[in-house]
């Protein structure tokens, strides 16, 4: 009887919202770990090969850092982001001629920093690159769903910054090409195949479609960040709102009982286990949706609490390192094994996902 009471008490406690101080402490801790590990933000990243630090993984981290800076006005955070941009001359990986969404991701932070201090060099290269794309009729560049998070917000930001709807219109055309023409969105399940390799007849070991957790999380984040930056009167805004709502409704019933999501959303036995990045991105979308009145609080709060408590109590090491983070890839089998102590090939994007989710949790506590 005592054991039952203790179990019920534990479950009840696990579903409580954290305090604002707790959320902030965990953001500060995890970010401190990273900044101390990478004191020079311009230093090249070496894994299987050497890459410049304006690559997409680092750019996602800076999305999270800027969200944290929006809540905690710490000059060190701002200086760290500015030094990162300056170390690359505010340029993009592979230069302004690039059309690749991964390379455009850094532009999200460059534009945010420009809005704080309007130095033209901060947006010169990202705007030139997007304008170069606009000078052509090609709209099928985004042939994998991660691209939506990497690049859609940049187009939305440029629309808000310049007042020119040509950017948001081109964004919509490219998004619809990915969704409909390339057919990566499955309206039957309200989830996305990562790219054309995973459309049927490809299937998971249990015979179901392969819906990769983090890949769908990227689309959720793309909708959130696009909606944040897009003008309120944009004619396509409802499409992004509806997509966010449909996707989060679809992932709600496949959340694990421990609060995490599996790497494979419709085959829980395919590399089953806790995973932080996909979980953080779904948490980000749900918390943002509730905060902005787009999701029913009574429906999503139980999942939000479970997801937050799962990450905050099980994934964060005492020194701020994030565990249960799947390495880079495109499907459930990549970056395995995923454990509390396993180290992914890149640590930065996982922290970015966590900081985005945590900043929305901080607001939600109010």
Short mmCIF file of C-alpha atoms in Angstrom, two decimals:
data_model
loop_
_atom_site.label_atom_id
_atom_site.label_comp_id
_atom_site.label_asym_id
_atom_site.label_seq_id
_atom_site.Cartn_x
_atom_site.Cartn_y
_atom_site.Cartn_z
CA UNK A 1 0.00 0.00 0.00
CA UNK A 2 2.82 2.38 0.93
CA UNK A 3 4.58 1.57 -2.33
CA UNK A 4 1.42 2.37 -4.28
CA UNK A 5 0.98 5.69 -2.49
CA UNK A 6 4.61 6.61 -3.14
CA UNK A 7 4.24 5.70 -6.82
CA UNK A 8 1.11 7.84 -7.18
CA UNK A 9 2.84 10.71 -5.40
CA UNK A 10 5.82 10.36 -7.72
CA UNK A 11 3.61 10.41 -10.82
CA UNK A 12 1.74 13.46 -9.56
CA UNK A 13 4.96 15.28 -8.78
CA UNK A 14 6.39 14.40 -12.20
CA UNK A 15 3.48 16.14 -13.90
CA UNK A 16 3.95 19.46 -12.10
CA UNK A 17 5.21 22.49 -13.96
CA UNK A 18 8.73 23.60 -13.04
CA UNK A 19 9.44 26.97 -11.49
CA UNK A 20 10.74 29.75 -13.73
CA UNK A 21 13.97 29.69 -11.76
CA UNK A 22 14.45 25.99 -12.44
CA UNK A 23 13.91 26.40 -16.16
CA UNK A 24 16.33 29.32 -16.31
CA UNK A 25 18.93 27.50 -14.23
CA UNK A 26 18.90 24.57 -16.63
CA UNK A 27 19.18 26.81 -19.67
CA UNK A 28 22.11 28.65 -18.13
CA UNK A 29 23.80 25.40 -17.11
CA UNK A 30 23.54 23.69 -20.49
CA UNK A 31 24.60 26.82 -22.35
CA UNK A 32 27.52 27.42 -19.98
CA UNK A 33 28.79 23.91 -20.71
CA UNK A 34 28.80 24.64 -24.43
CA UNK A 35 30.30 28.13 -24.30
CA UNK A 36 33.11 26.92 -22.07
CA UNK A 37 33.79 23.99 -24.40
CA UNK A 38 33.87 26.34 -27.42
CA UNK A 39 35.41 29.60 -26.13
CA UNK A 40 36.20 30.64 -29.72
CA UNK A 41 32.91 30.55 -31.66
CA UNK A 42 34.78 30.87 -34.95
CA UNK A 43 36.84 27.74 -34.43
CA UNK A 44 36.36 25.10 -37.12
CA UNK A 45 34.41 21.99 -36.17
CA UNK A 46 36.18 18.67 -36.68
CA UNK A 47 34.27 15.38 -36.73
CA UNK A 48 34.73 13.05 -39.68
CA UNK A 49 36.09 16.11 -41.49
CA UNK A 50 36.77 19.78 -40.80
CA UNK A 51 33.93 22.26 -41.27
CA UNK A 52 33.57 25.99 -40.70
CA UNK A 53 31.47 26.84 -37.66
CA UNK A 54 28.77 28.63 -39.64
CA UNK A 55 27.36 25.24 -40.62
CA UNK A 56 23.74 24.36 -39.86
CA UNK A 57 24.37 22.50 -36.59
CA UNK A 58 25.97 25.56 -35.03
CA UNK A 59 23.36 27.86 -36.56
CA UNK A 60 20.60 25.93 -34.77
CA UNK A 61 22.46 26.42 -31.50
CA UNK A 62 22.47 30.17 -32.07
CA UNK A 63 18.71 30.12 -32.65
CA UNK A 64 18.46 28.76 -29.12
CA UNK A 65 21.04 31.16 -27.72
CA UNK A 66 19.18 34.16 -29.13
CA UNK A 67 15.96 32.84 -27.59
CA UNK A 68 17.74 32.61 -24.24
CA UNK A 69 19.18 36.11 -24.70
CA UNK A 70 15.64 37.34 -25.24
CA UNK A 71 14.83 36.26 -21.68
CA UNK A 72 18.18 36.88 -19.98
CA UNK A 73 19.92 40.05 -21.09
CA UNK A 74 23.44 38.74 -20.57
CA UNK A 75 26.03 40.67 -22.57
CA UNK A 76 28.17 37.54 -22.82
CA UNK A 77 25.45 35.82 -24.85
CA UNK A 78 25.16 38.71 -27.27
CA UNK A 79 28.93 39.05 -27.62
CA UNK A 80 29.30 35.31 -28.27
CA UNK A 81 26.78 35.48 -31.11
CA UNK A 82 28.32 38.63 -32.61
CA UNK A 83 31.80 37.14 -32.47
CA UNK A 84 30.50 34.09 -34.31
CA UNK A 85 29.10 36.25 -37.11
CA UNK A 86 32.18 38.44 -37.27
CA UNK A 87 34.52 35.45 -37.43
CA UNK A 88 32.84 34.46 -40.68
CA UNK A 89 32.53 37.99 -42.02
CA UNK A 90 28.76 37.46 -41.71
CA UNK A 91 29.04 35.18 -44.72
CA UNK A 92 27.38 31.84 -45.34
CA UNK A 93 29.00 28.45 -45.60
CA UNK A 94 29.89 28.03 -49.30
CA UNK A 95 29.29 31.74 -49.94
CA UNK A 96 26.43 33.85 -51.18
CA UNK A 97 25.93 31.73 -54.31
CA UNK A 98 24.63 28.86 -52.22
CA UNK A 99 21.02 27.75 -52.57
CA UNK A 100 21.33 25.11 -49.87
CA UNK A 101 18.99 25.60 -46.91
CA UNK A 102 21.57 24.31 -44.42
CA UNK A 103 23.87 27.16 -45.40
CA UNK A 104 21.08 29.71 -45.02
CA UNK A 105 20.36 28.73 -41.42
CA UNK A 106 23.05 31.04 -40.04
CA UNK A 107 21.12 33.91 -41.59
CA UNK A 108 18.40 33.58 -38.96
CA UNK A 109 20.79 34.76 -36.26
CA UNK A 110 22.54 37.28 -38.51
CA UNK A 111 19.19 38.98 -39.13
CA UNK A 112 18.25 38.93 -35.45
CA UNK A 113 21.57 40.55 -34.58
CA UNK A 114 21.04 43.14 -37.32
CA UNK A 115 17.71 44.05 -35.76
CA UNK A 116 19.55 44.75 -32.50
CA UNK A 117 22.32 46.77 -34.15
CA UNK A 118 21.62 47.67 -37.74
CA UNK A 119 25.05 47.27 -39.27
CA UNK A 120 24.55 46.54 -42.99
CA UNK A 121 27.27 43.90 -43.16
CA UNK A 122 25.27 41.65 -40.84
CA UNK A 123 22.61 40.95 -43.47
CA UNK A 124 24.49 41.70 -46.68
CA UNK A 125 25.39 38.11 -47.52
CA UNK A 126 22.21 36.36 -46.43
CA UNK A 127 20.04 38.83 -48.34
CA UNK A 128 22.26 38.59 -51.41
CA UNK A 129 22.00 34.81 -51.36
CA UNK A 130 18.21 34.80 -51.05
CA UNK A 131 17.90 37.51 -53.70
CA UNK A 132 20.01 35.34 -55.99
CA UNK A 133 17.49 32.54 -55.57
CA UNK A 134 14.65 34.97 -56.23
CA UNK A 135 16.24 35.92 -59.55
CA UNK A 136 15.46 32.41 -60.84
CA UNK A 137 12.25 30.43 -61.22
CA UNK A 138 13.64 27.37 -59.44
CA UNK A 139 11.56 26.42 -56.39
CA UNK A 140 12.44 22.77 -55.74
CA UNK A 141 15.59 23.27 -53.66
CA UNK A 142 14.01 21.98 -50.45
CA UNK A 143 13.90 18.27 -51.19
CA UNK A 144 14.33 17.17 -47.59
CA UNK A 145 12.17 18.34 -44.72
CA UNK A 146 14.97 19.61 -42.46
CA UNK A 147 15.37 22.38 -45.02
CA UNK A 148 12.10 23.96 -43.93
CA UNK A 149 13.46 24.84 -40.50
CA UNK A 150 16.82 25.89 -41.84
CA UNK A 151 15.54 28.36 -44.43
CA UNK A 152 11.83 29.24 -44.16
CA UNK A 153 12.34 31.60 -41.18
CA UNK A 154 14.93 33.56 -43.17
CA UNK A 155 12.39 34.35 -45.89
CA UNK A 156 9.85 35.36 -43.25
CA UNK A 157 12.42 37.57 -41.52
CA UNK A 158 13.33 39.31 -44.77
CA UNK A 159 9.67 40.02 -45.45
CA UNK A 160 9.28 41.63 -42.02
CA UNK A 161 12.56 43.48 -42.33
CA UNK A 162 12.03 44.90 -45.81
CA UNK A 163 8.24 45.02 -45.99
CA UNK A 164 8.48 43.18 -49.31
CA UNK A 165 6.11 40.21 -49.60
CA UNK A 166 8.13 38.74 -52.48
CA UNK A 167 10.15 36.79 -49.91
CA UNK A 168 7.17 35.27 -48.14
CA UNK A 169 5.50 34.46 -51.47
CA UNK A 170 8.59 32.62 -52.70
CA UNK A 171 8.81 30.84 -49.34
CA UNK A 172 5.23 29.66 -49.73
CA UNK A 173 5.89 28.40 -53.26
CA UNK A 174 8.95 26.46 -52.12
CA UNK A 175 7.16 25.08 -49.08
CA UNK A 176 4.22 23.90 -51.20
CA UNK A 177 6.64 22.33 -53.67
CA UNK A 178 8.15 20.29 -50.82
CA UNK A 179 4.76 19.45 -49.36
CA UNK A 180 2.70 18.71 -52.47
CA UNK A 181 4.78 18.51 -55.65
CA UNK A 182 7.54 16.44 -54.07
CA UNK A 183 4.87 14.85 -51.91
CA UNK A 184 6.81 14.66 -48.66
CA UNK A 185 3.76 15.36 -46.49
CA UNK A 186 1.34 12.49 -45.92
CA UNK A 187 -2.10 14.01 -45.19
CA UNK A 188 -3.36 10.60 -44.07
CA UNK A 189 -1.06 10.62 -41.04
CA UNK A 190 -0.36 14.37 -40.88
CA UNK A 191 3.36 13.66 -40.79
CA UNK A 192 6.27 14.08 -43.19
CA UNK A 193 8.62 11.61 -44.83
CA UNK A 194 12.15 12.89 -44.40
CA UNK A 195 12.82 12.83 -48.16
CA UNK A 196 11.79 10.85 -51.23
CA UNK A 197 13.86 7.85 -50.10
CA UNK A 198 11.31 7.19 -47.37
CA UNK A 199 8.10 7.42 -49.33
CA UNK A 200 6.30 4.12 -49.89
CA UNK A 201 7.13 1.40 -50.69
CA UNK A 202 9.83 2.10 -48.08
CA UNK A 203 8.67 0.88 -44.68
CA UNK A 204 9.89 0.35 -41.15
CA UNK A 205 10.50 -3.17 -39.78
CA UNK A 206 6.93 -3.31 -38.45
CA UNK A 207 5.52 -2.43 -41.89
CA UNK A 208 4.57 1.16 -41.09
CA UNK A 209 5.76 4.35 -42.77
CA UNK A 210 9.03 5.83 -41.58
CA UNK A 211 8.39 9.12 -39.81
CA UNK A 212 11.64 10.25 -38.26
CA UNK A 213 11.14 12.09 -35.01
CA UNK A 214 13.69 14.87 -35.43
CA UNK A 215 12.80 15.36 -39.09
CA UNK A 216 9.18 16.01 -38.18
CA UNK A 217 10.43 18.12 -35.28
CA UNK A 218 12.27 20.33 -37.74
CA UNK A 219 9.01 20.97 -39.59
CA UNK A 220 7.29 21.85 -36.31
CA UNK A 221 10.08 24.31 -35.54
CA UNK A 222 9.84 25.72 -39.07
CA UNK A 223 6.16 26.48 -38.57
CA UNK A 224 6.77 28.09 -35.18
CA UNK A 225 9.65 30.29 -36.28
CA UNK A 226 7.98 31.24 -39.55
CA UNK A 227 4.86 32.30 -37.68
CA UNK A 228 6.96 34.28 -35.21
CA UNK A 229 8.62 36.33 -37.94
CA UNK A 230 5.89 36.50 -40.58
CA UNK A 231 3.66 39.60 -40.75
CA UNK A 232 0.25 38.99 -39.18
CA UNK A 233 -1.57 39.76 -42.43
CA UNK A 234 0.35 37.30 -44.59
CA UNK A 235 -2.21 35.50 -46.82
CA UNK A 236 -0.66 32.09 -46.22
CA UNK A 237 -0.39 32.32 -42.47
CA UNK A 238 -3.30 29.95 -41.88
CA UNK A 239 -1.52 27.21 -43.83
CA UNK A 240 1.36 27.26 -41.36
CA UNK A 241 -0.94 27.46 -38.35
CA UNK A 242 -2.96 24.52 -39.60
CA UNK A 243 0.16 22.48 -40.36
CA UNK A 244 1.48 23.07 -36.84
CA UNK A 245 -1.83 22.03 -35.32
CA UNK A 246 -2.19 18.93 -37.48
CA UNK A 247 1.32 17.70 -36.80
CA UNK A 248 1.18 18.18 -33.05
CA UNK A 249 -2.16 16.43 -32.88
CA UNK A 250 -0.57 13.54 -34.79
CA UNK A 251 2.43 13.18 -32.46
CA UNK A 252 0.40 13.52 -29.27
CA UNK A 253 -0.73 9.87 -29.08
CA UNK A 254 2.71 8.42 -29.87
CA UNK A 255 4.52 10.12 -26.99
CA UNK A 256 6.21 7.56 -24.78
CA UNK A 257 4.88 7.06 -21.27
CA UNK A 258 8.16 8.45 -19.91
CA UNK A 259 7.63 11.73 -21.82
CA UNK A 260 10.14 11.26 -24.63
CA UNK A 261 9.38 10.41 -28.26
CA UNK A 262 11.07 7.54 -30.06
CA UNK A 263 13.27 8.21 -33.08
CA UNK A 264 10.72 6.32 -35.21
CA UNK A 265 7.25 7.70 -34.56
CA UNK A 266 5.25 4.79 -35.99
CA UNK A 267 7.62 1.94 -35.15
CA UNK A 268 8.54 2.23 -31.47
CA UNK A 269 10.62 -0.96 -31.62
CA UNK A 270 12.97 0.36 -34.33
CA UNK A 271 15.89 1.69 -32.25
CA UNK A 272 13.52 2.18 -29.35
CA UNK A 273 14.62 4.53 -26.61
CA UNK A 274 14.67 8.03 -25.27
CA UNK A 275 15.76 10.79 -27.65
CA UNK A 276 16.21 14.43 -26.73
CA UNK A 277 16.24 16.44 -29.96
CA UNK A 278 12.94 15.26 -31.42
CA UNK A 279 11.34 15.49 -28.00
CA UNK A 280 12.60 19.04 -27.50
CA UNK A 281 11.28 20.15 -30.89
CA UNK A 282 7.81 18.73 -30.24
CA UNK A 283 7.87 20.32 -26.79
CA UNK A 284 8.88 23.62 -28.39
CA UNK A 285 5.95 23.49 -30.77
CA UNK A 286 3.42 22.51 -28.13
CA UNK A 287 4.54 25.08 -25.56
CA UNK A 288 4.68 27.82 -28.20
CA UNK A 289 1.26 26.83 -29.48
CA UNK A 290 -0.27 27.03 -26.01
CA UNK A 291 1.53 30.30 -25.27
CA UNK A 292 0.12 31.81 -28.45
CA UNK A 293 -3.41 30.49 -28.14
CA UNK A 294 -3.18 28.08 -31.09
CA UNK A 295 -3.41 24.86 -29.06
CA UNK A 296 -5.88 23.86 -26.35
CA UNK A 297 -4.10 24.11 -23.03
CA UNK A 298 -6.12 21.33 -21.39
CA UNK A 299 -5.27 18.95 -24.25
CA UNK A 300 -1.55 19.62 -24.56
CA UNK A 301 -0.42 20.49 -21.03
CA UNK A 302 -0.11 16.84 -19.88
CA UNK A 303 2.20 16.07 -22.82
CA UNK A 304 4.15 19.30 -22.28
CA UNK A 305 4.72 18.50 -18.61
CA UNK A 306 5.77 14.94 -19.37
CA UNK A 307 8.18 16.03 -22.08
CA UNK A 308 9.73 18.78 -20.00
CA UNK A 309 10.16 16.58 -16.93
CA UNK A 310 11.65 13.83 -19.09
CA UNK A 311 14.36 16.06 -20.55
CA UNK A 312 15.05 18.13 -17.45
CA UNK A 313 15.28 15.21 -15.05
CA UNK A 314 16.75 12.48 -17.27
CA UNK A 315 18.78 14.03 -20.10
CA UNK A 316 20.79 16.82 -18.47
CA UNK A 317 24.10 15.87 -16.87
CA UNK A 318 25.37 17.67 -13.79
CA UNK A 319 27.85 19.60 -15.95
CA UNK A 320 25.23 20.65 -18.51
CA UNK A 321 25.95 18.04 -21.18
CA UNK A 322 22.80 16.75 -22.89
CA UNK A 323 22.31 13.01 -23.04
CA UNK A 324 20.02 10.87 -25.19
CA UNK A 325 20.84 13.00 -28.23
CA UNK A 326 20.81 11.29 -31.62
CA UNK A 327 23.70 12.27 -33.86
CA UNK A 328 23.27 13.73 -37.32
CA UNK A 329 21.60 11.69 -40.03
CA UNK A 330 18.26 11.23 -41.69
CA UNK A 331 16.56 8.21 -40.14
CA UNK A 332 16.18 6.15 -36.94
CA UNK A 333 19.30 4.02 -37.45
CA UNK A 334 21.68 6.98 -37.79
CA UNK A 335 23.73 8.25 -34.86
CA UNK A 336 23.06 5.16 -32.80
CA UNK A 337 23.39 4.08 -30.07
CA UNK A 338 21.59 6.87 -28.22
CA UNK A 339 22.13 6.70 -24.47
CA UNK A 340 22.51 8.99 -21.48
CA UNK A 341 26.29 9.02 -21.89
CA UNK A 342 26.63 8.67 -25.67
CA UNK A 343 28.19 11.67 -27.41
CA UNK A 344 26.74 12.67 -30.81
CA UNK A 345 29.01 13.82 -33.60
CA UNK A 346 27.76 17.37 -33.00
CA UNK A 347 26.47 18.64 -29.65
CA UNK A 348 25.36 22.08 -30.78
CA UNK A 349 22.04 21.55 -32.57
CA UNK A 350 20.65 19.47 -29.70
CA UNK A 351 21.36 22.29 -27.28
CA UNK A 352 19.70 24.72 -29.68
CA UNK A 353 16.57 22.57 -29.73
CA UNK A 354 16.56 22.37 -25.94
CA UNK A 355 17.00 26.12 -25.48
CA UNK A 356 14.14 26.85 -27.87
CA UNK A 357 11.88 24.48 -25.93
CA UNK A 358 13.03 25.77 -22.55
CA UNK A 359 12.41 29.41 -23.42
CA UNK A 360 8.81 28.57 -24.25
CA UNK A 361 8.50 26.59 -21.02
CA UNK A 362 9.79 29.62 -19.14
CA UNK A 363 7.01 31.73 -20.66
CA UNK A 364 4.43 29.02 -20.07
CA UNK A 365 5.11 28.87 -16.33
CA UNK A 366 3.48 32.32 -16.04
#
